[in-house]
Amino acid sequence: MDFTFSAEQRQSADMLAGVLGDICSLSHLRTSLKAGAKFDDGRWATLARLELAGIMVSERQGGLGLGAVDVVLLAQACGYAALPEGLAGYIGVTVPLLAELGCDIVLQAILAGGSYVAHQDHGFVVARDAAAASYGVVVDGDRVAVVAADALASVNVASIDPFRRLARLTLPAALQAAPAAIARARERGAVFAAAELVGIAQRAVDIAAAYAKERQQFGKPIGANQAVKHMLASAQVKIEFARPVVYAAAFEADIGSVASRARVSHAKLAAADAALAATRAALQVHGAIGYSWEADVHIFLKRALALSEEWGERPYHRARVQRRLTTYKFAPDTLFALETDHG
Amino acid sequence: MAANVPTQRLTSFNASHAGFEAHRDWERVLNRGGYGMVTWPAEFGGRALSLIEWLIFEEEYYRAGAPGRVNQNGIFLLGPTIMEYGTAEQKSRFLTPMAAGDVIWAQAWSEPQAGSDLAAVRASATRDGEHYVLRGHKIWSSRAVFADWAFGLFRTDAESTKHRGLSLILFSLTAPGVRVQPIAQIDGELGFAEIFLDDARVPVADRLGPEGEGWGVCMATAGFERGLMLRSPARYQVAAGKLLALAKARPERVDATIEAALLQVVMDAEAYALSIFATASRLAAGGTIGPEASTNKIFWSELDLALHSVALAILGAAGEMLVHPDDAAHDGDWLDGFLFALAGPIYAGANEIQRNIIAERVLGLPRG
């Protein structure tokens, strides 16, 4: 497997990171927090102008026809910026699901720009920003319904992460069975949540390293102490060994085999582990200020906490890795699901 | 590979001269087939294969259960450094016998007062015409008890301190003035040694790289060592596969705690393989290995220890038993492997040093 991203893939990730630097900086997030962390229509409109919504929609349906590998770096950039709006899940999971379900009217509204669709899948994802949505995708088991916003009953639920504006959508009466499309959406959901978690983890380490260089105690920067260095280095090791797993999971996400599902779950577990460790280390490096509302650490810590259990809680993912260990031969030549697994 | 791997398991190359020579013979078998070091150019006995192809070779090597490489210090550490820094004469003199297993190399870095602080080396190389005169005391030299030659850092500028004024010098372990004193390891085997240098004379032509710049040359070697060459992923994937087989054979021993640990080490073995393939992809696209090699060294050393710890937990009370004639399942190998893995976080730059490197050179934290 070649892990090298193409120039286009790297450029579009850099482009998104640049835009997020302009419209979703830490000071933007702090300002937004003071004002109640509301859905930012202006930011969503700016992101819509990037025309990423159709990235995984087939060209026949008016999209770019690209795959999960083309979105994984974008999701990582969203995590790095702690973008409150769920762009990665939207362009990588919700919109492709609508396309697969053949919801052409909704799809055209999305591709025309601006339209947002909330996505609920019990046990996998809680709907976000229902108030801003024109439509809702509501999944229950292997059945799904797509409903217009005015027909959607929802109850807001507060999250520990103020930027995650959660809502419980009422299950519509009529749902259609779509097991394959729903299963694919869940695989992608886990992959992009994992990619966001890797971005969150790296940002937490970067913020903590910057603080450790600046903050002086005992006449020197606290980052000169090995206790601080080793904590951040250990978090960095976790990130380095989660990232390639996430990239491989993006490559294999659509296969839908025992091995590819195990890879996606491994990616999710490793990324959650890295993000929880990195944000926890960042909190400790900051000391008391890190425990304050005013510092930025908590934004990343809370997002890590939420995403670690979204798109499949950890026991679900562990069970899927376990399944591969008990049903498939484990050896160097079974490393890549594509070449080995026909199950 | 499967057709050529010795049918009888070789005794440890650290246990006896006979065990060492049996491993040397295996290196000769490999070299006759052109498999001594497959990434090297044909003129030095290789096949000029790419890094990705080397990873595939390693997969086959470990899958066949082939013996450990007694030649490792030479082919993975010194060899690549000679290719980068050696003169044409040094390449032709050292690389071919290295690949052939005719000259097996020991490392001679540490000294009693220079362990993690490697730049504190005191052993000196004093120029005398066309020779250096080596004086000093090296220690923890892997394979030095039975090996032929060693490479190490010596102070060529007596006035210098720290990493300046050092040179990388190659010397025969049987030269006059060189005395090797074996040290028994934690398992009782003679895997490393002290080397006493008492006016040993070495031709100037056996210095690798420029005089006084040995630190930079040696760090290149350390980079290879920490990097992907020293520990190919197949080693851990095969070990993880064996561990799964052990767990399947003894389901009554696998409780929830062991099962969770098992899951983690198998995922980590996969993560290590994926990471190495990602690095190899980057190198193939023209990238380089930088200080992030330190993350590798931490990861594989901790993975190796975790793998063997889980195995011992499954074995339970039998875990303390050494390999014995009735041990058909070779359970004792897990204990051997565990003892070896205990050294992992210490050698090739202690993991604490690696964490300093990551913190300072990757994250930009100030030096302590």
XYZ file of C-alpha atoms in Angstrom:
711
model
C 0.000 0.000 0.000
C 1.313 3.460 -0.870
C 0.651 5.931 1.917
C 1.710 8.977 -0.100
C -1.094 11.490 -0.505
C -1.388 13.163 -3.891
C -0.518 16.827 -4.374
C -4.252 17.587 -4.813
C -5.138 15.807 -1.571
C -2.476 17.720 0.362
C -3.371 21.025 -1.271
C -7.057 20.763 -0.458
C -6.231 19.894 3.165
C -3.841 22.863 3.356
C -6.479 25.072 1.797
C -9.096 24.020 4.349
C -6.594 24.404 7.208
C -5.862 27.914 5.947
C -9.536 28.857 5.801
C -10.137 27.388 9.268
C -7.173 29.393 10.548
C -8.996 32.499 9.315
C -12.545 31.697 10.433
C -12.087 29.232 13.283
C -9.048 30.389 15.252
C -8.805 29.913 19.005
C -9.803 33.536 19.493
C -12.901 32.979 17.333
C -13.778 29.997 19.502
C -13.239 31.980 22.721
C -15.431 34.806 21.444
C -18.079 32.327 20.369
C -17.992 30.629 23.793
C -18.717 33.940 25.508
C -21.722 34.400 23.226
C -23.114 30.928 23.935
C -21.261 28.888 21.299
C -24.101 29.202 18.807
C -24.194 27.823 15.249
C -22.155 30.230 13.147
C -24.142 30.898 9.958
C -21.346 33.015 8.512
C -18.733 30.322 9.064
C -21.009 27.626 7.641
C -21.661 29.810 4.578
C -17.909 30.342 4.089
C -17.327 26.587 4.329
C -20.191 25.949 1.903
C -18.458 28.184 -0.656
C -15.520 25.728 -0.641
C -17.907 23.333 -2.412
C -16.767 20.325 -0.440
C -20.282 18.995 0.159
C -20.257 16.865 -2.981
C -16.723 15.553 -2.590
C -17.892 11.938 -2.063
C -20.982 12.206 -4.266
C -20.685 10.525 -7.660
C -20.094 12.737 -10.687
C -23.316 11.407 -12.171
C -25.130 12.950 -9.209
C -23.276 16.226 -9.514
C -20.446 15.554 -7.068
C -16.684 15.139 -7.369
C -16.786 11.341 -7.130
C -13.860 11.156 -4.697
C -13.338 8.702 -1.829
C -12.636 8.554 1.880
C -8.892 8.929 1.271
C -9.669 12.351 -0.230
C -11.584 13.412 2.877
C -9.406 12.000 5.651
C -6.943 14.904 5.700
C -9.839 17.389 5.615
C -11.349 15.705 8.687
C -7.975 15.890 10.411
C -7.853 19.626 9.687
C -11.368 20.046 11.181
C -10.197 18.304 14.352
C -7.037 20.408 14.531
C -9.170 23.560 14.396
C -11.821 22.123 16.775
C -14.347 23.259 14.184
C -17.704 23.291 15.998
C -19.760 22.619 12.866
C -19.611 18.960 11.853
C -18.153 19.517 8.386
C -16.215 16.249 8.175
C -19.161 14.062 9.093
C -21.379 16.106 6.837
C -19.336 15.854 3.638
C -17.968 12.389 4.414
C -21.001 10.602 5.846
C -24.352 12.414 5.668
C -24.196 13.747 2.115
C -22.816 10.505 0.597
C -25.571 8.598 2.440
C -28.225 10.870 0.946
C -26.668 10.321 -2.470
C -26.668 6.575 -1.991
C -30.291 6.663 -0.876
C -31.131 8.534 -4.060
C -32.530 11.615 -2.268
C -31.944 13.784 -5.299
C -34.026 16.783 -4.249
C -32.243 17.075 -0.907
C -28.938 16.431 -2.634
C -29.497 19.194 -5.189
C -30.374 21.616 -2.372
C -27.118 20.692 -0.635
C -24.974 20.928 -3.760
C -26.565 24.274 -4.649
C -24.965 25.497 -1.426
C -25.840 26.335 2.118
C -28.346 23.646 2.991
C -27.505 21.681 6.134
C -28.842 18.224 7.049
C -28.776 16.858 10.607
C -27.899 13.164 11.001
C -29.016 10.891 13.817
C -28.193 7.217 14.091
C -29.068 5.740 17.446
C -25.969 4.241 19.070
C -23.689 5.895 16.514
C -24.283 9.607 16.204
C -26.434 12.230 17.906
C -27.907 14.921 15.643
C -26.150 18.271 15.746
C -27.387 21.737 14.900
C -30.943 20.534 14.279
C -32.096 24.161 14.486
C -29.979 25.073 11.459
C -30.984 22.033 9.421
C -33.281 22.054 6.401
C -33.601 18.274 6.590
C -32.908 15.421 8.947
C -31.533 11.942 8.222
C -32.834 9.651 10.942
C -31.476 6.122 11.151
C -32.783 3.371 13.370
C -31.039 0.039 13.082
C -30.892 -0.736 9.369
C -33.755 1.592 8.430
C -33.641 5.240 7.535
C -35.930 8.206 6.833
C -35.094 11.585 5.335
C -37.510 14.269 6.476
C -37.882 18.007 5.982
C -37.056 20.195 8.961
C -40.626 21.380 9.498
C -41.686 17.747 10.005
C -38.862 17.088 12.478
C -39.597 17.046 16.192
C -36.461 17.509 18.247
C -35.363 18.026 21.839
C -32.104 19.818 22.515
C -29.636 18.008 24.781
C -26.697 19.838 26.367
C -23.253 18.338 25.816
C -20.164 18.792 28.014
C -18.747 20.295 24.795
C -20.692 23.570 24.405
C -19.888 23.586 20.682
C -21.681 20.300 20.133
C -25.270 21.488 19.907
C -26.968 18.128 20.250
C -30.591 17.254 19.665
C -32.675 14.101 19.866
C -34.827 13.760 16.780
C -38.138 11.937 17.046
C -38.238 8.780 14.970
C -40.399 9.316 11.874
C -43.235 6.844 11.355
C -42.090 5.584 7.966
C -38.547 4.293 7.555
C -37.068 2.404 4.629
C -34.602 -0.444 4.925
C -31.125 0.438 3.612
C -28.715 -1.824 5.456
C -25.776 -1.564 3.054
C -25.829 2.231 2.761
C -26.244 2.615 6.521
C -23.373 0.198 7.192
C -21.116 2.136 4.809
C -22.068 5.412 6.478
C -21.119 4.000 9.869
C -17.718 2.857 8.600
C -17.005 6.301 7.191
C -18.340 7.975 10.310
C -15.843 6.060 12.413
C -12.965 6.810 10.025
C -13.598 10.560 9.922
C -14.197 10.787 13.675
C -10.851 9.012 14.054
C -9.210 11.525 11.713
C -10.716 14.417 13.666
C -9.412 12.843 16.874
C -5.891 12.692 15.433
C -6.174 16.396 14.563
C -7.437 17.199 18.059
C -4.586 15.216 19.605
C -1.941 17.016 17.552
C -3.407 20.427 18.352
C -3.462 19.621 22.070
C 0.217 18.644 21.969
C 1.097 21.737 19.923
C -0.752 24.072 22.288
C 0.861 22.448 25.316
C 4.333 22.565 23.749
C 3.906 26.271 22.963
C 2.809 26.937 26.545
C 5.686 24.864 27.965
C 8.183 26.984 26.027
C 6.705 30.216 27.311
C 5.705 29.523 30.915
C 8.614 30.082 33.324
C 8.995 28.493 36.744
C 12.142 28.074 38.840
C 13.810 30.507 36.434
C 13.374 28.417 33.281
C 10.631 27.345 30.870
C 8.667 24.428 32.317
C 9.266 22.609 29.007
C 12.934 22.214 29.946
C 11.882 19.666 32.573
C 11.947 16.039 31.525
C 8.713 15.288 33.356
C 6.967 17.718 30.994
C 8.937 16.645 27.923
C 8.247 12.972 28.415
C 4.531 13.451 28.941
C 4.207 15.294 25.635
C 6.609 12.948 23.831
C 4.530 9.959 24.947
C 1.396 11.635 23.599
C 3.215 12.306 20.314
C 4.159 8.612 20.062
C 0.482 7.682 20.371
C -0.391 10.144 17.604
C 2.320 8.811 15.284
C 1.001 5.250 15.641
C -2.649 6.198 15.270
C -2.249 8.342 12.128
C -1.150 5.614 9.665
C -3.904 3.337 10.960
C -6.465 6.081 10.266
C -5.093 6.570 6.739
C -5.218 2.834 6.068
C -8.772 2.744 7.458
C -9.794 5.501 5.032
C -8.350 3.447 2.186
C -10.201 0.315 3.277
C -13.391 1.911 4.656
C -15.682 0.914 1.796
C -14.612 -2.738 1.557
C -16.984 -3.885 4.292
C -15.092 -7.060 5.186
C -14.196 -8.458 8.595
C -10.636 -7.190 8.118
C -11.602 -3.702 6.921
C -14.110 -3.308 9.756
C -11.377 -4.316 12.202
C -9.067 -1.714 10.650
C -11.686 1.027 10.959
C -12.283 0.056 14.573
C -8.573 -0.099 15.291
C -8.238 3.402 13.813
C -11.066 4.690 15.967
C -9.669 3.107 19.144
C -6.104 4.253 18.495
C -7.170 7.798 17.614
C -9.399 8.024 20.701
C -6.568 6.742 22.839
C -4.186 9.332 21.358
C -6.654 12.202 21.699
C -7.601 11.366 25.280
C -3.935 10.999 26.255
C -2.852 14.165 24.418
C -5.620 16.381 25.786
C -5.077 14.993 29.275
C -1.323 15.727 28.963
C -2.086 19.227 27.675
C -4.270 19.892 30.701
C -1.536 18.722 33.075
C 1.169 20.776 31.315
C -0.961 23.915 31.668
C -1.508 23.369 35.385
C -4.252 25.382 37.069
C -4.878 27.632 34.063
C -5.586 24.493 32.040
C -8.467 23.711 34.354
C -9.992 27.121 33.700
C -12.747 28.010 31.261
C -10.500 30.769 29.910
C -7.741 28.471 28.578
C -8.252 26.623 25.291
C -7.344 23.152 26.539
C -10.862 22.233 27.598
C -12.227 22.792 24.091
C -10.034 19.978 22.775
C -10.423 17.776 25.829
C -14.212 17.852 25.626
C -14.260 17.281 21.885
C -11.946 14.280 22.367
C -14.249 12.924 25.045
C -17.297 13.212 22.773
C -15.738 11.920 19.556
C -14.119 8.965 21.330
C -17.571 7.452 21.783
C -19.248 8.759 18.624
C -19.719 6.490 15.591
C -19.469 3.418 17.770
C -18.565 3.279 21.424
C -15.287 1.691 22.342
C -16.651 -1.751 23.351
C -18.318 -1.972 19.911
C -15.018 -1.270 18.174
C -13.043 -3.608 20.423
C -15.509 -6.391 19.621
C -14.981 -5.849 15.884
C -11.200 -6.103 16.237
C -11.704 -9.155 18.424
C -13.823 -10.744 15.704
C -11.012 -10.474 13.231
C -8.558 -12.025 15.672
C -10.794 -15.019 16.214
C -11.867 -15.560 12.601
C -8.858 -14.608 10.483
C -5.268 -15.654 10.317
C -3.045 -12.956 11.686
C 0.272 -12.673 9.846
C 2.384 -10.156 7.920
C 0.736 -11.128 4.645
C -2.718 -10.322 6.030
C -1.757 -6.727 6.832
C -3.821 -5.150 4.095
C -7.486 -6.093 3.998
C -7.767 -5.548 0.251
C -5.376 -8.295 -0.649
C -6.362 -10.937 1.832
C -9.916 -10.818 2.994
C -12.772 -12.104 0.950
C -15.187 -12.468 3.855
C 13.595 -19.305 2.507
C 11.538 -22.161 3.901
C 13.639 -24.675 1.967
C 16.899 -23.350 3.373
C 16.173 -22.475 6.997
C 18.078 -24.869 9.310
C 15.832 -27.732 10.394
C 17.528 -27.926 13.777
C 17.110 -24.774 15.825
C 20.502 -23.098 16.301
C 21.821 -22.523 19.799
C 22.028 -18.861 20.787
C 24.841 -16.833 19.241
C 25.413 -15.337 22.672
C 25.679 -18.698 24.447
C 28.817 -20.164 22.913
C 31.407 -19.940 20.169
C 29.670 -22.898 18.492
C 26.306 -21.101 18.525
C 27.909 -17.980 17.103
C 29.622 -19.916 14.316
C 26.401 -21.772 13.460
C 24.764 -18.379 12.945
C 27.738 -17.243 10.871
C 27.241 -20.309 8.672
C 23.596 -19.287 8.199
C 24.732 -15.794 7.146
C 26.970 -17.505 4.548
C 24.011 -19.517 3.260
C 21.990 -16.318 2.927
C 24.821 -14.563 1.148
C 25.359 -17.421 -1.316
C 21.754 -16.959 -2.385
C 22.226 -13.193 -2.652
C 20.001 -12.635 0.396
C 22.611 -11.320 2.850
C 21.430 -7.750 2.475
C 18.977 -7.485 -0.372
C 18.928 -3.671 -0.527
C 22.669 -3.420 -1.178
C 24.075 -3.014 -4.684
C 25.068 -6.229 -6.471
C 28.775 -5.316 -6.264
C 28.584 -5.768 -2.476
C 26.562 -8.955 -2.584
C 23.053 -7.491 -2.644
C 20.151 -7.299 -5.084
C 19.601 -3.528 -5.136
C 16.026 -3.976 -3.934
C 13.892 -1.091 -2.692
C 12.934 -0.546 0.907
C 9.420 -1.847 0.255
C 10.919 -4.991 -1.273
C 13.162 -5.324 1.778
C 10.042 -5.249 3.974
C 8.607 -8.079 1.883
C 11.866 -10.012 2.234
C 11.647 -9.543 5.998
C 8.084 -10.853 6.014
C 9.242 -14.036 4.307
C 12.269 -14.238 6.589
C 10.266 -14.114 9.806
C 7.455 -16.249 8.462
C 9.984 -18.982 7.689
C 11.216 -18.816 11.285
C 14.747 -18.104 10.099
C 17.493 -17.594 12.728
C 18.259 -14.203 14.290
C 20.818 -12.148 12.363
C 24.185 -12.358 14.068
C 25.285 -9.978 11.320
C 22.849 -7.257 12.363
C 25.363 -4.656 13.606
C 27.196 -4.823 10.313
C 24.447 -4.998 7.744
C 21.912 -2.681 9.370
C 24.129 -0.170 11.188
C 27.707 0.029 9.977
C 27.038 -1.018 6.392
C 24.714 1.867 5.517
C 27.138 4.280 7.255
C 30.068 2.973 5.191
C 27.991 3.422 2.041
C 27.320 7.022 3.021
C 30.696 8.061 4.488
C 33.234 5.414 3.394
C 35.942 5.813 0.780
C 35.889 3.561 -2.285
C 38.690 1.548 -0.710
C 36.755 1.131 2.549
C 33.629 0.055 0.696
C 35.438 -2.657 -1.197
C 37.413 -3.800 1.857
C 34.565 -3.912 4.392
C 31.193 -4.348 2.699
C 31.676 -7.606 0.801
C 33.055 -9.595 3.783
C 30.330 -8.004 5.913
C 27.530 -9.208 3.650
C 29.231 -12.610 3.417
C 29.327 -13.101 7.188
C 33.109 -13.409 7.030
C 33.543 -10.382 9.287
C 30.962 -9.994 12.022
C 30.792 -6.662 13.785
C 30.350 -5.580 17.384
C 29.351 -2.124 18.600
C 31.698 -0.179 20.834
C 29.886 2.974 21.859
C 29.383 3.078 25.613
C 32.045 3.557 28.251
C 31.749 3.240 32.028
C 31.195 7.025 32.256
C 29.472 7.468 28.889
C 26.154 5.667 28.645
C 23.149 7.791 27.778
C 25.586 10.721 27.705
C 27.436 9.165 24.813
C 29.291 12.385 23.992
C 31.198 11.964 27.269
C 33.398 9.242 25.729
C 37.012 9.363 26.903
C 38.620 6.536 24.902
C 41.274 8.209 22.782
C 42.809 7.705 19.370
C 46.173 9.463 19.202
C 47.662 10.001 15.788
C 51.109 8.421 15.282
C 52.168 8.658 11.635
C 49.784 6.548 9.575
C 48.233 4.983 12.675
C 46.005 5.835 15.581
C 46.898 4.498 19.001
C 43.709 3.506 20.822
C 43.464 3.750 24.595
C 40.439 3.360 26.774
C 37.635 1.174 28.012
C 34.450 0.364 26.096
C 31.565 -1.490 27.685
C 28.161 -3.074 26.891
C 29.510 -3.934 23.452
C 26.917 -6.205 21.837
C 28.283 -9.403 20.220
C 31.886 -8.416 21.070
C 32.640 -11.740 22.820
C 32.625 -13.762 19.584
C 32.691 -11.086 16.856
C 35.636 -10.209 14.613
C 35.672 -6.420 14.416
C 34.102 -3.498 16.254
C 33.208 0.104 15.458
C 33.129 2.893 18.009
C 33.717 6.525 18.895
C 37.144 7.729 19.956
C 38.450 11.130 20.925
C 40.961 12.132 18.247
C 41.338 15.652 19.643
C 42.608 15.343 23.218
C 41.618 18.957 23.989
C 38.043 18.501 22.824
C 34.926 18.024 24.900
C 31.484 16.633 24.281
C 30.530 15.797 20.710
C 33.378 17.718 19.097
C 36.737 16.084 18.351
C 35.399 12.537 18.080
C 36.058 10.078 15.261
C 34.408 6.818 14.252
C 37.080 4.126 14.132
C 36.881 0.498 13.045
C 39.195 -2.001 14.732
C 39.874 -5.717 14.838
C 38.956 -7.365 18.125
C 41.991 -9.632 17.779
C 44.532 -6.827 17.229
C 47.405 -6.573 19.732
C 46.398 -4.319 22.637
C 42.697 -5.203 22.353
C 41.304 -7.346 25.171
C 37.692 -8.490 25.308
C 36.187 -9.347 28.689
C 32.745 -11.026 28.429
C 29.871 -9.807 30.613
C 27.097 -12.230 31.490
C 23.673 -10.801 30.650
C 20.472 -11.056 32.669
C 19.875 -14.504 31.086
C 23.411 -15.665 31.886
C 24.561 -15.535 28.259
C 27.572 -13.596 27.030
C 25.746 -11.158 24.786
C 27.985 -8.226 25.514
C 31.474 -7.423 26.695
C 33.956 -4.886 27.931
C 36.724 -3.967 25.509
C 40.021 -2.784 26.977
C 42.199 -0.878 24.530
C 45.794 -0.661 25.596
C 47.851 1.060 22.891
C 46.145 -0.829 20.083
C 47.468 0.466 16.741
C 44.923 1.039 13.978
C 45.701 2.299 10.451
C 44.335 5.781 9.739
C 42.561 4.171 6.779
C 40.230 2.472 9.276
C 38.681 5.756 10.363
C 35.207 6.164 8.860
C 34.348 9.719 7.837
C 36.363 12.860 8.547
C 38.564 13.144 11.653
C 36.775 14.970 14.451
C 33.363 14.540 12.858
C 32.605 11.111 14.229
C 29.597 12.344 16.196
C 27.683 13.303 13.074
C 28.707 10.068 11.340
C 27.718 8.046 14.401
C 24.349 9.801 14.662
C 23.661 8.713 11.100
C 24.276 5.158 12.279
C 22.041 5.684 15.296
C 19.382 7.041 12.962
C 19.425 3.819 10.972
C 19.311 1.832 14.193
C 16.370 3.670 15.681
C 14.733 3.778 12.317
C 13.073 0.994 10.492
C 16.107 -1.144 9.710
C 16.746 -2.565 13.155
C 13.223 -3.838 13.736
C 11.178 -4.774 10.745
C 7.445 -5.076 11.411
C 7.243 -8.721 10.367
C 9.121 -9.653 13.525
C 6.267 -8.359 15.707
C 3.480 -9.528 13.423
C 4.857 -13.057 13.525
C 5.276 -12.823 17.311
C 1.701 -11.511 17.649
C 0.465 -14.404 15.489
C 2.267 -16.880 17.750
C 0.778 -15.161 20.778
C -2.728 -15.524 19.335
C -2.026 -19.206 18.715
C -0.882 -19.565 22.315
C -4.078 -17.904 23.547
C -6.243 -20.120 21.324
C -4.476 -23.241 22.539
C -5.132 -22.305 26.185
C -8.545 -20.623 26.273
C -8.967 -21.449 29.977
C -6.053 -19.100 30.736
C -7.480 -16.117 28.832
C -9.596 -13.997 31.145
C -10.960 -10.536 30.364
C -7.757 -8.806 31.474
C -5.562 -10.974 29.277
C -7.999 -10.675 26.382
C -7.885 -6.867 26.549
C -4.085 -6.878 26.671
C -3.975 -9.352 23.781
C -6.198 -7.133 21.662
C -3.990 -4.129 22.371
C -0.689 -5.807 21.467
C -2.093 -7.249 18.246
C -3.385 -3.805 17.247
C -0.019 -2.304 18.164
C 1.832 -4.845 16.007
C -0.431 -3.832 13.096
C 0.034 -0.136 13.848
C 3.796 -0.603 13.816
C 3.626 -2.333 10.427
C 1.357 0.352 8.962
C 3.601 3.081 10.311
C 6.692 1.484 8.763
C 4.900 1.156 5.430
C 3.921 4.824 5.683
C 7.552 5.768 6.362
C 8.747 3.568 3.505
C 6.200 5.270 1.207
C 7.553 8.646 2.260
C 11.173 7.575 1.707
C 10.273 6.152 -1.699
C 8.787 9.556 -2.569
C 12.105 11.219 -1.719
C 11.593 11.954 1.991
C 14.048 11.350 4.832
C 13.969 9.797 8.307
C 14.335 12.511 10.910
C 14.062 12.650 14.678
C 10.660 10.951 14.422
C 12.684 7.727 14.230
C 12.757 8.097 18.010
C 9.006 7.447 18.142
C 9.652 4.116 16.370
C 12.236 3.013 18.859
C 9.970 3.763 21.806
C 7.041 2.017 20.153
C 8.706 -1.231 19.103
C 10.579 -1.640 22.365
C 7.402 -1.184 24.404
C 5.442 -3.405 22.006
C 8.007 -6.199 22.288
C 7.844 -6.076 26.063
C 4.036 -5.989 26.082
C 3.811 -8.957 23.663
C 6.005 -11.127 25.821
C 4.359 -9.966 29.045
C 0.973 -11.112 27.731
C 2.484 -14.476 26.777
C 3.912 -14.928 30.264
C 0.523 -14.008 31.749
C -1.094 -16.750 29.648
C 1.578 -19.264 30.658
C 1.113 -18.390 34.323
C 3.233 -20.485 36.657
C 4.811 -22.267 33.660
C 6.183 -18.915 32.530
C 9.226 -19.165 34.783
C 10.348 -22.462 33.262
C 13.260 -22.444 30.851
C 13.200 -24.389 27.580
C 13.525 -28.084 28.468
C 13.373 -31.360 26.490
C 9.671 -31.980 27.263
C 8.712 -28.476 26.204
C 7.283 -29.487 22.827
C 5.389 -26.199 22.426
C 8.588 -24.225 23.130
C 6.849 -22.266 25.870
C 10.265 -21.388 27.241
C 10.903 -19.236 24.186
C 8.472 -16.658 25.571
C 10.624 -16.260 28.673
C 13.738 -15.905 26.503
C 11.941 -13.336 24.419
C 10.728 -11.503 27.504
C 14.239 -11.260 28.920
C 15.522 -9.990 25.588
C 12.644 -7.497 25.357
C 13.569 -6.078 28.770
C 16.708 -4.672 27.146
C 14.752 -2.942 24.372
C 13.850 0.244 26.232
C 17.518 0.535 27.321
C 19.743 -0.160 24.302
C 20.028 1.823 21.069
C 19.488 4.978 23.145
C 17.347 4.621 26.273
C 13.691 5.485 25.759
C 14.103 8.462 28.103
C 16.708 9.852 25.693
C 14.348 9.179 22.785
C 11.588 11.098 24.569
C 13.991 14.003 25.052
C 14.778 13.900 21.329
C 11.075 13.975 20.409
C 10.377 16.799 22.856
C 13.338 18.901 21.725
C 13.587 18.215 17.996
C 9.979 17.485 17.056
C 8.060 19.625 19.565
C 10.742 22.304 19.957
C 10.976 22.279 23.750
C 14.130 23.806 25.271
C 17.108 21.626 26.181
C 17.296 20.842 29.889
